[in-house]
Amino acid sequence: MKITAVIMAGGKGERFWPKSRKSFPKQFLSLTKDGETMIQKTVKRLLPMVEMADIFVVTGTAYRDLVREQLSDLPTENILTEPCSRNTAPCIGLAAQVIEKKYGEAMMLVLPSDHLIRYEEMYIDTLQQAVQVAEQNQNLVTIGITPTYPETGYGYIHFARDTSLEMNSVYRVEQFVEKPDRETAKQYLASHHYLWNSGMFVWKTSSILWNLKQLMPDIFDGLERIGDALGTAEYDAVLTREYTAFRSESIDFGVMECATQIYTLPGSFGWDDVGNWLAIERINATNEYGNYVEGDVITIDTKRSTICGRKRLVAAVGVKDVIVVDTDDAILICGKDSCQNVKKVIENLKICNRQELI
Amino acid sequence: MKITAVIMAGGKGERFWPKSRKSFPKQFLSLTKDGETMIQKTVKRLLPMVEMADIFVVTGTAYRDLVREQLSDLPTENILTEPCSRNTAPCIGLAAQVIEKKYGEAMMLVLPSDHLIRYEEMYIDTLQQAVQVAEQNQNLVTIGITPTYPETGYGYIHFARDTSLEMNSVYRVEQFVEKPDRETAKQYLASHHYLWNSGMFVWKTSSILWNLKQLMPDIFDGLERIGDALGTAEYDAVLTREYTAFRSESIDFGVMECATQIYTLPGSFGWDDVGNWLAIERINATNEYGNYVEGDVITIDTKRSTICGRKRLVAAVGVKDVIVVDTDDAILICGKDSCQNVKKVIENLKICNRQELI
């Protein structure tokens, strides 16, 4: 069966302000020293398993040119644009329609565009195993991440052994659970029956479309009308009309939490969601003082800090555990404990209607 | 007797990098919200006592235009330029020569250009009292500052009561002492017989020239040759030749530590030497979080910090006790405990021969 990949690249990524902006979200940033952007890495690591011609990127209209620019080998028709953001369920449904119209039945690997994977071979191995599970019946497969600490910022997957399955390392999903509080997260970790929800899914087009039809019939009908218009002169108009009318719904809430035949494979391939500036020192090498430094930077008595310079000299003297990010029109100085509060700067900018800085 | 003022404005002020540069030292910076520069404030606070026509500024050739620009009311001929830096003894000697040639005997108030005074009326009162002491005999008068804590960064004046003087609040100087260690500074503070050496002096031209002749005859001779050339076509050439040949010597070491008839008046007029970035929060009002902020700045959960923005937005999130100073080509992020280490950045820039940033 044809294996396709759907890369979801509609995210805003406010947590990497000031480098990320509304017009330039995280998936288009290079956050590692090799200069590759997050979406370029996402595509590249799939190539051992999926041909470039079978990789689809779903993104906002505003990011179409960025995708073209950064993924110059990707066929232009594989960039699917959303007229507006409607969360992941319509996004995935649109891709399923397009792929089904093009190939008939096909396997879909649905993947975020802005995560990092350290062990790419193991990642491919896991995806291949997921494909085997997804080939059977109408199975929906999600890749869970084996937790390493009681994170409160992710959703969790409660899994159980399924004796009917004749494969190792594949588990039945009992329940998707929302971001837990600290105490609950600790219990999840201790129970050994919870995985992090990474937002990576594997299924056949027929499986996801059947589930959408059962569980979100309104959206399914709209998607069908979009699918019927594919390749016609009316496509853009139909897409805009139908898509705008969709309610916002995540695939987790709209499908995964209600569907049956959901399986999970635990991934231990060095996944990092690169959730905020704190990730930079995790995903890059730091120097002997624990600093990650790029650009024109002088550090004096500075420790455990991340300093991203740009055109101007950044001099850090006697600071510890801070993150400094310079851009042409804004600079962020952030305590490492406060990365989650970078979004408050954006809230402030919104209140003051300073669109040029958002 | 004519009262003149000599403002010494040759300092480099590396400790206010990146705002201060070799080409733009501290005395020409505005470090308070009123927009006045340090040297402008220095001149302005003297005007109740000294006429503008009697104020002389001694500075480096490179800063001549800056002085002209910032002190547009000052007669151009009152800007005395030093061909090179030779510390305060030659600087003061040069001014004494020029003033004596112009007015004959006159009173000289010798003052730094980059300090701040909070209580300007009390300052004038103290200077006027100092003039009364300096009018007598060949007295040299220095203004001491009543210490408020055991500072280790200043020299101290050891003083004693002089029963021969018929004035209150004037003391005989026993000794000038170098910057003490912490323990010694504590003893000085406890003894109640030490003042901070502020580098402000009051004397007659005849008194200082007589002392220079006795204590630094080599420099005195050169100064006389410069004085003889005053108003002639050879002045610049003579000045350059003689001045370049001078050894570097401070007035403290060259004269004050050896002279007799030295008196001190304790000043309690809210003196601040504005020694480094830490001074900004002392000399400006801070907000309810203890922050001093200027320019385009957003603070989130930020406390006891000084943030000087310029053209770009500076966003501080979750930082405490830091100093951030933005300029067009460099930004400093400095822990408040590390202000003394800003000079290490300059050392680093010197080693890398990055003159444009120094």
Short mmCIF file of N, CA and C in Angstrom, two decimals, chain A residues 17 296 298 300-301 312-319 322 324 326-335 338 341-342 344-345 348-349 354 357, chain B residues 17 296 298 300-301 312-319 322 324 326-335 338 341-342 344-345 348-349 354 357:
data_model
loop_
_atom_site.label_atom_id
_atom_site.label_comp_id
_atom_site.label_asym_id
_atom_site.label_seq_id
_atom_site.Cartn_x
_atom_site.Cartn_y
_atom_site.Cartn_z
N TRP A 17 8.81 33.43 20.47
CA TRP A 17 8.98 34.85 20.26
C TRP A 17 10.28 35.27 20.97
N ASP A 296 27.21 36.78 17.57
CA ASP A 296 28.32 37.58 18.09
C ASP A 296 28.08 37.82 19.57
N ILE A 298 29.73 37.75 23.66
CA ILE A 298 30.82 37.67 24.65
C ILE A 298 30.18 37.30 25.98
N ILE A 300 30.99 36.70 30.08
CA ILE A 300 31.92 36.85 31.20
C ILE A 300 31.18 36.31 32.42
N ASP A 301 31.73 35.32 33.09
CA ASP A 301 31.12 34.79 34.31
C ASP A 301 29.63 34.49 34.12
N ARG A 312 23.99 42.23 16.16
CA ARG A 312 24.72 43.06 17.08
C ARG A 312 25.45 42.21 18.11
N LEU A 313 26.44 42.82 18.76
CA LEU A 313 27.14 42.12 19.83
C LEU A 313 26.21 41.98 21.04
N VAL A 314 26.17 40.79 21.60
CA VAL A 314 25.47 40.58 22.87
C VAL A 314 26.55 40.27 23.91
N ALA A 315 26.64 41.09 24.95
CA ALA A 315 27.61 40.85 26.02
C ALA A 315 26.84 40.46 27.27
N ALA A 316 27.12 39.27 27.78
CA ALA A 316 26.47 38.80 29.00
C ALA A 316 27.53 38.75 30.09
N VAL A 317 27.26 39.44 31.20
CA VAL A 317 28.24 39.56 32.28
C VAL A 317 27.58 39.15 33.60
N GLY A 318 28.08 38.08 34.19
CA GLY A 318 27.60 37.70 35.52
C GLY A 318 26.13 37.33 35.56
N VAL A 319 25.64 36.67 34.52
CA VAL A 319 24.24 36.21 34.59
C VAL A 319 24.21 34.68 34.55
N VAL A 322 19.73 32.33 32.24
CA VAL A 322 18.86 33.22 31.47
C VAL A 322 18.89 32.83 29.99
N VAL A 324 18.61 34.71 26.28
CA VAL A 324 18.64 36.00 25.59
C VAL A 324 18.48 35.72 24.10
N ASP A 326 18.10 37.79 20.50
CA ASP A 326 18.13 39.08 19.83
C ASP A 326 17.55 38.94 18.42
N THR A 327 16.77 39.90 18.02
CA THR A 327 16.31 39.99 16.64
C THR A 327 16.44 41.45 16.21
N ASP A 328 16.07 41.73 14.97
CA ASP A 328 16.26 43.10 14.47
C ASP A 328 15.43 44.13 15.23
N ASP A 329 14.22 43.74 15.64
CA ASP A 329 13.34 44.75 16.22
C ASP A 329 12.92 44.47 17.67
N ALA A 330 13.39 43.36 18.22
CA ALA A 330 13.03 43.05 19.61
C ALA A 330 14.06 42.13 20.21
N ILE A 331 14.25 42.27 21.52
CA ILE A 331 15.16 41.36 22.23
C ILE A 331 14.42 40.83 23.46
N LEU A 332 14.61 39.54 23.71
CA LEU A 332 14.01 38.90 24.87
C LEU A 332 15.10 38.55 25.87
N ILE A 333 14.88 38.91 27.13
CA ILE A 333 15.73 38.44 28.22
C ILE A 333 14.79 37.71 29.17
N CYS A 334 15.00 36.40 29.32
CA CYS A 334 14.00 35.59 30.01
C CYS A 334 14.69 34.65 31.01
N GLY A 335 14.20 34.62 32.23
CA GLY A 335 14.68 33.64 33.19
C GLY A 335 14.27 32.25 32.73
N SER A 338 10.93 30.95 33.48
CA SER A 338 9.79 31.76 33.04
C SER A 338 9.47 31.63 31.56
N ASN A 341 6.10 32.11 30.25
CA ASN A 341 5.51 33.44 30.32
C ASN A 341 5.84 34.33 29.13
N VAL A 342 6.62 33.79 28.18
CA VAL A 342 6.92 34.58 26.98
C VAL A 342 5.62 34.96 26.28
N LYS A 344 3.03 35.96 27.55
CA LYS A 344 2.47 37.17 28.16
C LYS A 344 2.98 38.43 27.46
N VAL A 345 4.19 38.35 26.93
CA VAL A 345 4.70 39.48 26.15
C VAL A 345 3.82 39.67 24.92
N ASN A 348 0.55 41.18 25.81
CA ASN A 348 0.77 42.60 26.02
C ASN A 348 0.83 43.35 24.68
N LEU A 349 1.56 42.78 23.73
CA LEU A 349 1.69 43.41 22.41
C LEU A 349 0.34 43.45 21.70
N ARG A 354 0.29 46.16 18.70
CA ARG A 354 1.60 46.30 18.05
C ARG A 354 1.84 45.10 17.14
N LEU A 357 5.14 43.51 15.83
CA LEU A 357 6.07 42.77 16.69
C LEU A 357 5.56 41.38 17.07
N TRP B 17 29.89 51.17 29.40
CA TRP B 17 29.72 50.48 28.14
C TRP B 17 28.43 49.68 28.21
N ASP B 296 11.51 51.46 24.96
CA ASP B 296 10.40 50.57 24.62
C ASP B 296 10.63 49.24 25.32
N ILE B 298 8.99 46.00 27.81
CA ILE B 298 7.89 45.26 28.46
C ILE B 298 8.52 44.41 29.55
N ILE B 300 7.71 41.46 32.47
CA ILE B 300 6.78 40.48 33.02
C ILE B 300 7.52 39.82 34.18
N ASP B 301 6.96 39.89 35.39
CA ASP B 301 7.57 39.21 36.54
C ASP B 301 9.06 39.54 36.65
N ARG B 312 14.74 49.35 19.75
CA ARG B 312 13.99 48.12 19.63
C ARG B 312 13.25 47.80 20.93
N LEU B 313 12.28 46.91 20.82
CA LEU B 313 11.57 46.47 22.01
C LEU B 313 12.50 45.58 22.85
N VAL B 314 12.55 45.84 24.14
CA VAL B 314 13.23 44.95 25.07
C VAL B 314 12.16 44.30 25.94
N ALA B 315 12.07 42.97 25.89
CA ALA B 315 11.10 42.26 26.72
C ALA B 315 11.86 41.48 27.78
N ALA B 316 11.58 41.78 29.04
CA ALA B 316 12.23 41.08 30.16
C ALA B 316 11.17 40.23 30.85
N VAL B 317 11.43 38.94 30.95
CA VAL B 317 10.45 38.00 31.50
C VAL B 317 11.11 37.20 32.61
N GLY B 318 10.61 37.34 33.83
CA GLY B 318 11.10 36.51 34.93
C GLY B 318 12.57 36.70 35.24
N VAL B 319 13.06 37.92 35.15
CA VAL B 319 14.45 38.14 35.55
C VAL B 319 14.49 39.08 36.77
N VAL B 322 18.96 42.34 37.27
CA VAL B 322 19.83 42.44 36.08
C VAL B 322 19.80 43.86 35.53
N VAL B 324 20.09 45.71 31.81
CA VAL B 324 20.06 45.50 30.36
C VAL B 324 20.21 46.86 29.70
N ASP B 326 20.61 48.52 25.89
CA ASP B 326 20.58 48.30 24.46
C ASP B 326 21.15 49.51 23.73
N THR B 327 21.95 49.25 22.72
CA THR B 327 22.41 50.32 21.83
C THR B 327 22.29 49.79 20.40
N ASP B 328 22.66 50.61 19.43
CA ASP B 328 22.47 50.19 18.04
C ASP B 328 23.30 48.97 17.67
N ASP B 329 24.52 48.88 18.22
CA ASP B 329 25.40 47.81 17.76
C ASP B 329 25.82 46.82 18.85
N ALA B 330 25.34 47.03 20.07
CA ALA B 330 25.70 46.10 21.15
C ALA B 330 24.66 46.16 22.25
N ILE B 331 24.48 45.03 22.91
CA ILE B 331 23.57 45.00 24.06
C ILE B 331 24.28 44.34 25.22
N LEU B 332 24.09 44.91 26.41
CA LEU B 332 24.69 44.35 27.62
C LEU B 332 23.59 43.76 28.48
N ILE B 333 23.82 42.53 28.95
CA ILE B 333 22.97 41.94 29.98
C ILE B 333 23.91 41.61 31.13
N CYS B 334 23.70 42.26 32.26
CA CYS B 334 24.69 42.19 33.34
C CYS B 334 24.00 41.96 34.68
N GLY B 335 24.49 41.01 35.43
CA GLY B 335 24.00 40.81 36.79
C GLY B 335 24.42 42.00 37.64
N SER B 338 27.77 42.18 39.13
CA SER B 338 28.91 42.04 38.21
C SER B 338 29.22 43.31 37.43
N ASN B 341 32.59 44.09 36.29
CA ASN B 341 33.18 43.24 35.25
C ASN B 341 32.85 43.67 33.82
N VAL B 342 32.09 44.75 33.71
CA VAL B 342 31.79 45.23 32.36
C VAL B 342 33.09 45.57 31.64
N LYS B 344 35.68 43.95 31.59
CA LYS B 344 36.23 42.75 30.98
C LYS B 344 35.72 42.56 29.55
N VAL B 345 34.52 43.04 29.31
CA VAL B 345 34.01 42.99 27.94
C VAL B 345 34.90 43.86 27.05
N ASN B 348 38.16 42.26 26.37
CA ASN B 348 37.95 41.24 25.35
C ASN B 348 37.88 41.87 23.95
N LEU B 349 37.16 42.97 23.85
CA LEU B 349 37.04 43.65 22.55
C LEU B 349 38.38 44.21 22.09
N ARG B 354 38.44 45.01 18.14
CA ARG B 354 37.14 45.44 17.64
C ARG B 354 36.88 46.88 18.06
N LEU B 357 33.57 48.88 18.55
CA LEU B 357 32.64 48.62 19.66
C LEU B 357 33.15 49.15 21.00
#
